[in-house]
Coordinates of C-alpha atoms in Angstrom, one line a residue:
X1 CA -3.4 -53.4 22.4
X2 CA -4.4 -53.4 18.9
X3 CA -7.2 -51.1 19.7
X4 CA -5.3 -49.1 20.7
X5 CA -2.5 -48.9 18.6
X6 CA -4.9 -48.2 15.6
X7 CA -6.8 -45.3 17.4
X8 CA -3.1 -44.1 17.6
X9 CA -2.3 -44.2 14.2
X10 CA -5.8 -42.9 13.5
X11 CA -5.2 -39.5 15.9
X12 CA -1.9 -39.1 14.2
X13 CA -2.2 -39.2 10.7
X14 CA -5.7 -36.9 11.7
X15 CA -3.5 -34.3 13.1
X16 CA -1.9 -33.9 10.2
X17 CA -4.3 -33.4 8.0
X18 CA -6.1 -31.0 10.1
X19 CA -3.5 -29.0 10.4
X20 CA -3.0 -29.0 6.6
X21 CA -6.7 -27.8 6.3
X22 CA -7.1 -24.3 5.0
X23 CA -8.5 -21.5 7.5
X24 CA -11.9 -20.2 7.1
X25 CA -11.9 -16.5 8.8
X26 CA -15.1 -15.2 9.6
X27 CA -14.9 -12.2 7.1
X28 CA -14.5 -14.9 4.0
X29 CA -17.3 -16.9 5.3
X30 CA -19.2 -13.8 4.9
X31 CA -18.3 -12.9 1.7
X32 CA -18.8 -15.8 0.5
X33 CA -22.3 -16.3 1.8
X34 CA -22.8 -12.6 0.1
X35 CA -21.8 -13.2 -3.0
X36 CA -23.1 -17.0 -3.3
X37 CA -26.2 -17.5 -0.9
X38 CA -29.5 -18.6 -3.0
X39 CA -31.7 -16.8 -0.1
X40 CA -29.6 -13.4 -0.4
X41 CA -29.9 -13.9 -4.5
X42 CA -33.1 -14.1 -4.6
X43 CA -34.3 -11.0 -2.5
X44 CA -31.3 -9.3 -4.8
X45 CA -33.5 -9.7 -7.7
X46 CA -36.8 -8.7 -6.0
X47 CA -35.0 -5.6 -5.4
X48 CA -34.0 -5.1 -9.0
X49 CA -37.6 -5.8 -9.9
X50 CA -38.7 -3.2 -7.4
X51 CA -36.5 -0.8 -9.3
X52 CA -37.9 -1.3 -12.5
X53 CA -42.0 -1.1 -11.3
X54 CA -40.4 2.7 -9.8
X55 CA -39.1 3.8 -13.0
X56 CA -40.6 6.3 -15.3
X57 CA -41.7 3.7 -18.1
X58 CA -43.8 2.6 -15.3
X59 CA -45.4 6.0 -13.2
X60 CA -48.2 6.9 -16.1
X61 CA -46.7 10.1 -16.8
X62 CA -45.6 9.4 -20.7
X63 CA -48.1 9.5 -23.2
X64 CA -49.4 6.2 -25.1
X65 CA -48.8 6.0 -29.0
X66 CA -50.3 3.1 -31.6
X67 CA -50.7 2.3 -34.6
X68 CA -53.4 0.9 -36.8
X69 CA -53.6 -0.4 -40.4
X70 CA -56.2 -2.4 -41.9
X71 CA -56.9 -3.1 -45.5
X72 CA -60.4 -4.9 -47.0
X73 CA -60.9 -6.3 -50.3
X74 CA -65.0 -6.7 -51.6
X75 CA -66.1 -8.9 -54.8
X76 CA -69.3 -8.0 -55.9
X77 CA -72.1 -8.8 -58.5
X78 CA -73.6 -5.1 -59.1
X79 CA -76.2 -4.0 -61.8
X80 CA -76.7 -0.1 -62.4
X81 CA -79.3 1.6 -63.9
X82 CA -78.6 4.6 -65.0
X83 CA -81.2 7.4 -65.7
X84 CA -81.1 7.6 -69.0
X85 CA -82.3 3.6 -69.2
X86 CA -79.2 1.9 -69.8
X87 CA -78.5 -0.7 -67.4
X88 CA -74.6 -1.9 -66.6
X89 CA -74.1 -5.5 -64.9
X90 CA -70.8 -6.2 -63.3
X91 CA -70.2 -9.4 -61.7
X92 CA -67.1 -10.1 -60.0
X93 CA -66.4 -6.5 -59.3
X94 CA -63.7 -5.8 -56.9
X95 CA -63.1 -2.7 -54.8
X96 CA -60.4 -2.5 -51.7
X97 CA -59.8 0.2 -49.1
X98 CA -56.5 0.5 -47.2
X99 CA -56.1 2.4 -43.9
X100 CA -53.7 3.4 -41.5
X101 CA -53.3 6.1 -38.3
X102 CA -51.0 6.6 -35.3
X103 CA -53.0 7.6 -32.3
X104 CA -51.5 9.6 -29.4
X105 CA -53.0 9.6 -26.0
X106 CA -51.8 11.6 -23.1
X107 CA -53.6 12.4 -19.6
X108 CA -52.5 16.0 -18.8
X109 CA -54.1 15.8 -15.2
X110 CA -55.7 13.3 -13.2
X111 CA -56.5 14.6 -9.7
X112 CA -52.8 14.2 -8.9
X113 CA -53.2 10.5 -8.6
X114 CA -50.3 9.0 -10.9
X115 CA -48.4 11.3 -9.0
X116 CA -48.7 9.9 -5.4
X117 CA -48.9 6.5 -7.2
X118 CA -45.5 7.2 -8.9
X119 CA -44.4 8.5 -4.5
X120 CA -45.4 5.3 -3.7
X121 CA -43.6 3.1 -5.8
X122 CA -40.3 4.9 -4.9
X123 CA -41.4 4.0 -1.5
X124 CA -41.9 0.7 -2.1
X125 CA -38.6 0.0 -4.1
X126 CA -37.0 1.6 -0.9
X127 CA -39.5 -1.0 1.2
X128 CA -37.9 -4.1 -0.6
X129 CA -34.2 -2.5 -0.3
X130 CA -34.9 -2.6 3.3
X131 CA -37.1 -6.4 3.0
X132 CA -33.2 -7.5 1.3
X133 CA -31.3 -6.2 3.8
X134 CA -33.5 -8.1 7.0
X135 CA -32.6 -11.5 4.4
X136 CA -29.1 -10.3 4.4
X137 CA -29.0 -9.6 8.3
X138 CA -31.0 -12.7 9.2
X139 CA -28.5 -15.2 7.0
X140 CA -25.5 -13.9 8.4
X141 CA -26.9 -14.4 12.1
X142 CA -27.9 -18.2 10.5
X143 CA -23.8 -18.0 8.8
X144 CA -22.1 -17.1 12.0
X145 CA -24.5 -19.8 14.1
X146 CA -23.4 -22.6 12.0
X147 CA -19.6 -21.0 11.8
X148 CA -19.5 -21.1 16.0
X149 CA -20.8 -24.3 16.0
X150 CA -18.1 -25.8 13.5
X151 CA -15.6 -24.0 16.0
X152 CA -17.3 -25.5 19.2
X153 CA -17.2 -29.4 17.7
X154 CA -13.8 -28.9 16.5
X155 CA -12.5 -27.3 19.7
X156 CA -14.5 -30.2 21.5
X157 CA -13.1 -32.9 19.2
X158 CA -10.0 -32.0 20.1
X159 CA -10.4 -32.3 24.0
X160 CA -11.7 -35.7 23.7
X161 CA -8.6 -36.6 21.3
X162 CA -6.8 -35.3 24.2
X163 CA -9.0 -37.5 26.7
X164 CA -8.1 -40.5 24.0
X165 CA -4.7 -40.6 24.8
X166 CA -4.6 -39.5 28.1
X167 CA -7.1 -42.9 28.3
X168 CA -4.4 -45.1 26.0
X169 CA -1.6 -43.6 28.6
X170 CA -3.6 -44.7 31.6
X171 CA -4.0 -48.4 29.4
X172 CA -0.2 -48.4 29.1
X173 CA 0.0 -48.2 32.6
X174 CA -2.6 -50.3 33.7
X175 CA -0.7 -53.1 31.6
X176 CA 2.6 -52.7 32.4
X177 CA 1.4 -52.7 36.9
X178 CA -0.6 -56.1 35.5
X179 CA 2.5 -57.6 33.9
X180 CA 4.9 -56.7 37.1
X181 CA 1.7 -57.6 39.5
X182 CA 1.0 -54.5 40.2
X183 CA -2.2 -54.2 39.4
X184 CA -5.4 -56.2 38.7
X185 CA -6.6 -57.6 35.7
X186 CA -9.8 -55.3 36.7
X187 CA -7.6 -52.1 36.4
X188 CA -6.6 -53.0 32.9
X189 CA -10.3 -54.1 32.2
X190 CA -11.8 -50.4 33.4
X191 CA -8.9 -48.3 31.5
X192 CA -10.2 -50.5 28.0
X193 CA -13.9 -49.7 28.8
X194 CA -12.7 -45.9 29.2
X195 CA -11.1 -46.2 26.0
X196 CA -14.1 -47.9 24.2
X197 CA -16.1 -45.1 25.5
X198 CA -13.6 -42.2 24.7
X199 CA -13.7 -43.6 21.3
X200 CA -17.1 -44.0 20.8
X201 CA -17.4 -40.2 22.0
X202 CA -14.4 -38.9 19.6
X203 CA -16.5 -41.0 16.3
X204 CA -19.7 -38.8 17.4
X205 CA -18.4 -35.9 17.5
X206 CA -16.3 -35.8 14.0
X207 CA -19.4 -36.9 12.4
X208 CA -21.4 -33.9 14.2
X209 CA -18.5 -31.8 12.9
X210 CA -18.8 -33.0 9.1
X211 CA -22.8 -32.6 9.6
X212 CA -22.5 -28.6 10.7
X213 CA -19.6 -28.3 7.6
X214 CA -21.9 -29.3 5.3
X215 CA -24.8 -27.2 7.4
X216 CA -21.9 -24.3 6.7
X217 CA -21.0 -25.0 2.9
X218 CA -25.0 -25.5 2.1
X219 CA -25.5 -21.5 4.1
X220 CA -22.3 -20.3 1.7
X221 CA -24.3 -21.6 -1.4
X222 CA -21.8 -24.6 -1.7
X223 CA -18.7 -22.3 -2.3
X224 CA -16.4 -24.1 0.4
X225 CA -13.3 -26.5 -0.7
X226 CA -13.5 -29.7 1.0
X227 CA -10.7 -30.4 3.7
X228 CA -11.5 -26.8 5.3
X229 CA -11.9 -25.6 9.0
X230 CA -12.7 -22.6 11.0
X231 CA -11.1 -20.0 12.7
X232 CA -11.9 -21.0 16.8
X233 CA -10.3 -17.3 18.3
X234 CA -13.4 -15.1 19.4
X235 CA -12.8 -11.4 19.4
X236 CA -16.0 -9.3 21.8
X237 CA -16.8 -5.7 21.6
X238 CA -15.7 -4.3 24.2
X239 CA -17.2 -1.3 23.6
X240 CA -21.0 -2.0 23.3
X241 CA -22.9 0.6 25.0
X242 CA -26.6 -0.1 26.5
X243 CA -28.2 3.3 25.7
X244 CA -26.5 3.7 22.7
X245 CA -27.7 0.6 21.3
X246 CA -31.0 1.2 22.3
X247 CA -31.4 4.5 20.5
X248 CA -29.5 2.5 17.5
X249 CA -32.6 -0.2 17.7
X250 CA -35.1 2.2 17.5
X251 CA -33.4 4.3 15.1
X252 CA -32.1 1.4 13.2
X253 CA -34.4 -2.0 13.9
X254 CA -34.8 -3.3 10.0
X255 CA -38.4 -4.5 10.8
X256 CA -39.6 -0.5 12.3
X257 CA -38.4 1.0 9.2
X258 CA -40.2 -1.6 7.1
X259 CA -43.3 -0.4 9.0
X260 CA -42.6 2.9 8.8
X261 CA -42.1 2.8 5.2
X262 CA -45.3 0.7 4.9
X263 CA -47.1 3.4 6.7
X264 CA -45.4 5.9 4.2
X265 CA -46.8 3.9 0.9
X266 CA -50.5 4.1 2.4
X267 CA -50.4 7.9 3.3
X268 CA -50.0 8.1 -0.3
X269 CA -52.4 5.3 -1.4
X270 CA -54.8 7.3 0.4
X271 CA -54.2 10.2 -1.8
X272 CA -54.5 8.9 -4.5
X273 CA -57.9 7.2 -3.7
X274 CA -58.8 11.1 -2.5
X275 CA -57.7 12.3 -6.4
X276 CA -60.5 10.2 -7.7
X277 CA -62.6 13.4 -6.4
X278 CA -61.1 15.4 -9.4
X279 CA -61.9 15.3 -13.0
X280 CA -58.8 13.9 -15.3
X281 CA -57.8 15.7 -18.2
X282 CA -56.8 14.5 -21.1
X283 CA -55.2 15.0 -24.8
X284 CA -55.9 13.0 -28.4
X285 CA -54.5 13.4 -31.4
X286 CA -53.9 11.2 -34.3
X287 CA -52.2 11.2 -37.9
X288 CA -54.8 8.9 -40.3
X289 CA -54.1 7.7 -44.1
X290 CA -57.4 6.2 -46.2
X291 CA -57.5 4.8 -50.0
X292 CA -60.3 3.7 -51.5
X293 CA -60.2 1.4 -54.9
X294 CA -63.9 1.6 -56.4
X295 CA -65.1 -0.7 -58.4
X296 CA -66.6 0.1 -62.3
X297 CA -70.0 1.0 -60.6
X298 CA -69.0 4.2 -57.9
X299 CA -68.4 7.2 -59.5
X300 CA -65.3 7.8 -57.9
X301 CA -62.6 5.3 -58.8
X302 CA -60.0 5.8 -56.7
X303 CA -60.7 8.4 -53.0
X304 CA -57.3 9.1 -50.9
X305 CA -57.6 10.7 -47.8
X306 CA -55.2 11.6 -45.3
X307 CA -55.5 14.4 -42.3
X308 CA -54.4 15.0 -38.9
X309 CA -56.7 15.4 -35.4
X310 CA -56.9 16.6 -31.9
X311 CA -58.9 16.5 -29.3
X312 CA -59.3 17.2 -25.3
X313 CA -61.5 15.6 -23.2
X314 CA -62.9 16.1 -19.8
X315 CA -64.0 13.3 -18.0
X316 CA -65.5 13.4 -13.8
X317 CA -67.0 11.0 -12.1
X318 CA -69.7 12.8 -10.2
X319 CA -70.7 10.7 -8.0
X320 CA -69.9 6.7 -7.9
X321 CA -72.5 5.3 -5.7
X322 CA -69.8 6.1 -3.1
X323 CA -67.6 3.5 -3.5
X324 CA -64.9 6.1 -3.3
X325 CA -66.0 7.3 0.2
X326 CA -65.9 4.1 1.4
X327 CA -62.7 3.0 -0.2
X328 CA -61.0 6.4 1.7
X329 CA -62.7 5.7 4.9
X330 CA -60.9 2.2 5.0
X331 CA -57.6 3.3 3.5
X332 CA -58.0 6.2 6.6
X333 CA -58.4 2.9 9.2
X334 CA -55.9 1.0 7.8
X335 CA -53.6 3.9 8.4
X336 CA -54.5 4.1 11.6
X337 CA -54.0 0.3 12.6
X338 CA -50.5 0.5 11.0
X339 CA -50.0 3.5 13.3
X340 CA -51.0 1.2 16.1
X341 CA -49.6 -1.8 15.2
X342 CA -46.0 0.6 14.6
X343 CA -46.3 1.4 18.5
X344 CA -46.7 -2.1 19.6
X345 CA -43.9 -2.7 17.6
X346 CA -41.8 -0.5 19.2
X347 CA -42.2 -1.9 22.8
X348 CA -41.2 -5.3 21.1
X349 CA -38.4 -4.0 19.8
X350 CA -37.5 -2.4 23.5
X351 CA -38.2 -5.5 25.0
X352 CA -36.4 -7.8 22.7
X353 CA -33.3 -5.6 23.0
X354 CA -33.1 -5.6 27.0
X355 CA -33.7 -9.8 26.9
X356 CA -31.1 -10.1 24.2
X357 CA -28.8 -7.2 26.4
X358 CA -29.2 -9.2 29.7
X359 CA -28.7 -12.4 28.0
X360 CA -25.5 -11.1 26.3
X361 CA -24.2 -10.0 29.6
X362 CA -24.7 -13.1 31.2
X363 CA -23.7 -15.9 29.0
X364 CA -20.1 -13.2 29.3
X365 CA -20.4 -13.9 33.6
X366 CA -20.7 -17.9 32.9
X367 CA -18.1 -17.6 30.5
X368 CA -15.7 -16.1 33.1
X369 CA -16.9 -18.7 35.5
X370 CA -16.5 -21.7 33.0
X371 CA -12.5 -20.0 32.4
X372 CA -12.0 -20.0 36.1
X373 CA -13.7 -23.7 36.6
X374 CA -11.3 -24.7 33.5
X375 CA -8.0 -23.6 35.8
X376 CA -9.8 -25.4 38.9
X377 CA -10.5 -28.8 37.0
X378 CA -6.8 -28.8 35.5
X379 CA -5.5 -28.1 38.5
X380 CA -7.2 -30.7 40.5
X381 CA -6.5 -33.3 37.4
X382 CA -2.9 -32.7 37.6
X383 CA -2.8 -33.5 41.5
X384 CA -5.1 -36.6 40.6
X385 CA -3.0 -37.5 38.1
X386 CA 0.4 -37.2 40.1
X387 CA -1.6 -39.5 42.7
X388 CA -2.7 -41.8 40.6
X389 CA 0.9 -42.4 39.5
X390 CA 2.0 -43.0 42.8
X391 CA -0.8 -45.2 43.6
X392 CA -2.0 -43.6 45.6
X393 CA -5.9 -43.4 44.7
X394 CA -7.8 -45.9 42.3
X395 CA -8.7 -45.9 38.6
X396 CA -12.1 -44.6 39.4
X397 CA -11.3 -41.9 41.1
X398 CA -9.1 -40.7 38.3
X399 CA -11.5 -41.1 35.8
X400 CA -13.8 -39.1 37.8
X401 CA -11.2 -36.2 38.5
X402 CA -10.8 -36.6 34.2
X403 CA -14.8 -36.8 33.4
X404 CA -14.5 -33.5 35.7
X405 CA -12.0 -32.2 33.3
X406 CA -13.7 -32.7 30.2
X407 CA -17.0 -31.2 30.9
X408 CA -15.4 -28.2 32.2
X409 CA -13.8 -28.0 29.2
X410 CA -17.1 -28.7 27.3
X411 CA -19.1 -26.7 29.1
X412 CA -16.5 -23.6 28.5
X413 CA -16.2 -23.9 24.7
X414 CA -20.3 -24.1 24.7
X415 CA -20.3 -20.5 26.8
X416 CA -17.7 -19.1 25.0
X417 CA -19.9 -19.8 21.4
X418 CA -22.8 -18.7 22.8
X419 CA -21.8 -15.8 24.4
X420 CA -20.9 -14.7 20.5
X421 CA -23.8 -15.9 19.0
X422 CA -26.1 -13.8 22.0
X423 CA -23.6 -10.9 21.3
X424 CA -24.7 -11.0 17.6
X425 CA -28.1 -11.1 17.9
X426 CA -28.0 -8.1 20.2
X427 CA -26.4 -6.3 17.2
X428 CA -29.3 -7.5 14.4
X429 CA -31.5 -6.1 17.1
X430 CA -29.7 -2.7 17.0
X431 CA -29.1 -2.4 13.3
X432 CA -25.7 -2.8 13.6
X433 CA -24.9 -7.0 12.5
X434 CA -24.1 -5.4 9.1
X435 CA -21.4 -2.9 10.5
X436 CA -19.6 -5.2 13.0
X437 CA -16.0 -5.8 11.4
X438 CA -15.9 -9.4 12.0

């Protein structure tokens, strides 16, 4: 009795705290795991560094300027003799020269190359836009798995705190035939072993609960309050069409437009390899400044010069021992395995789509079975129930008729979760996860 008077207490005050837990909807689950997720950070940032490498600053198409400066100071012992006999000796004589020049480099044609190279890394920036947003898809599938199984535990927690007192009534009962000889002392003996059992099943699956919370809050980048739970009410799209989705996948699929786009960047890494062909043009100019402190000996004491120069040079590279050929007839390959690998791809994607379309669908048929088997174990529990009451059948046989009850029950929250999760995964395949309206 003391059992179970404090799993009593224990279920009550439970009950109200759960219900004094604050809601967490999908949606806010996924805006928090937006805004907070480490995984979803960090591709943000590779995207921003992408941007930078396909900026101007960094395509080769603005000139180069430095500047140089220098200054040098000489002490020398120097003797002169002049022509007329007379001989000078200096020692310690110090002369100094100061320089200085801004230099200006520009390439005013390359064979086209920093062109396509500047193509690419637009290409590429788009490449790692579209690497983010597979992170992005591929957490929120991981989010909403973790979400559905918080809502599964919960919503099986709750049917075996249901089982838990239907156990403690059966207990009651079981005394109170004992006490009016009614009943065994074996009766009251099997309804505590139920009860130890129920129990023991209700303690493992709280502390499964807390585990896929914390699973949850680690997924949202540790942004959940403590004391929260989950919205459990499923919502399908009705309105998912087969063909549709398909063209959407191959339209859509994040990883064929990553391939594409790959395919993309080497069409133009291969002409840029082919503008090594062509000479590269380019422009010099630079601005110099020169002084010159003599020492007693020069006959100029003091030289300044400053001027300005230009310059354009040519430069082609006839012939390179043809490590260019070879270089293009690789890059011309590698295209071509992409091209392949892109095809292969694409009957993946086909295939992938009708397994996760077919599984969809039927995880929705044993859903409606597992709803229908629901009505059929409650019903035959009530009748077992009435029976039982009466005396009618034993304590075994009503414990079978609720073990029945309970894994219907089970067994219908695990479709119902899984037919979600399958109907997800059909939508990351299609390109569509990010515009469901959760």
């Amino acid at each position: 009795m003391n059992i179970k008077i404090y799993l009593t207490f224990n279920l009550f005050f439970l009950s109200i705290a759960m219900s004094a837990q604050n809601i967490l909807t999908a949606e806010e689950a996924m805006q928090l795991t937006l805004e907070n997720n480490y995984g979803i950070k960090v591709a943000n940032n590779l995207v921003k560094v992408s941007e930078n490498n396909a900026n101007i600053l960094n395509s080769q198409y603005l000139p180069t300027l430095t500047g140089n400066a220098g200054a040098t100071l000489n002490i020398d012992n120097t003797e002169a003799e002049f022509s007329n006999g007379n001989v000078t000796i200096l020692e310690g004589a110090e002369s100094s020269s100061y320089n200085a020049s801004v230099n200006l480099n520009y390439v005013l044609f390359d064979g086209f190359g920093r062109r396509y190279n500047y193509k690419s890394l637009k290409e590429q920036y788009k490449l790692t836009e579209l690497e983010a947003r597979e992170t992005i898809e591929n957490t929120i599938l991981q989010l909403f798995t973790v979400y559905y199984s918080v809502a599964q535990l919960y919503e099986n927690k709750q049917v075996l705190e249901q089982t838990l007192n239907i156990s403690n009534d059966r207990l009651k009962r079981a005394d109170y035939q004992f006490n009016y000889g009614q009943a065994t002392k074996l009766d009251v003996l099997n309804a505590e072993v139920d009860i130890n059992n129920d129990s023991i099943n209700l303690i493992n699956a709280q502390q499964e609960l807390n585990n896929a919370k914390r699973d949850l809050n680690l997924v949202t980048g540790n942004a959940l309050q403590e004391g929260f739970n989950v919205d459990t009410n499923i919502n399908f799209v009705v309105s998912l069409n087969k063909a549709d989705l398909l063209q959407k996948a191959v339209e859509q699929n994040i990883t064929l437009q990553q391939v594409n786009k790959n395919i993309l960047i080497n069409q133009y890494e291969l002409k840029t390899g082919k503008s090594e062909y062509l000479p590269t043009i380019g422009l010099t100019g630079s601005y110099g400044w020169n002084k010159n402190n003599n020492n007693a000996a020069a006959f100029l004491a003091v030289f300044t010069n400053t001027g300005i120069s230009g310059g354009l040079n040519l430069t082609w590279n006839l012939f390179d021992g043809g490590q260019t050929i070879t270089r293009i007839k690789n890059a011309k390959v590698n295209l071509e395995i992409q091209q392949l690998q892109k095809e292969e791809l694409l009957l993946s994607v086909k295939r992938d789509f009708n397994n996760a379309w077919d599984d969809y669908q039927n995880k929705l048929t044993v859903l409606k079975i597992q709803e229908d088997n629901i009505v059929t174990s409650q019903n035959n529990f009530d009748r077992t129930l009435e029976k039982f009451k009466l005396g009618q059948i034993n304590s075994i046989e009503f414990r079978q008729a609720q073990l029945n009850l309970i894994n219907a029950e089970l067994s219908k929250n695990q479709a119902k979760y899984q037919a979600k999760i399958a109907e997800l995964e059909l939508l990351r395949l299609s390109g569509e996860l990010l515009n469901y309206q959760f």
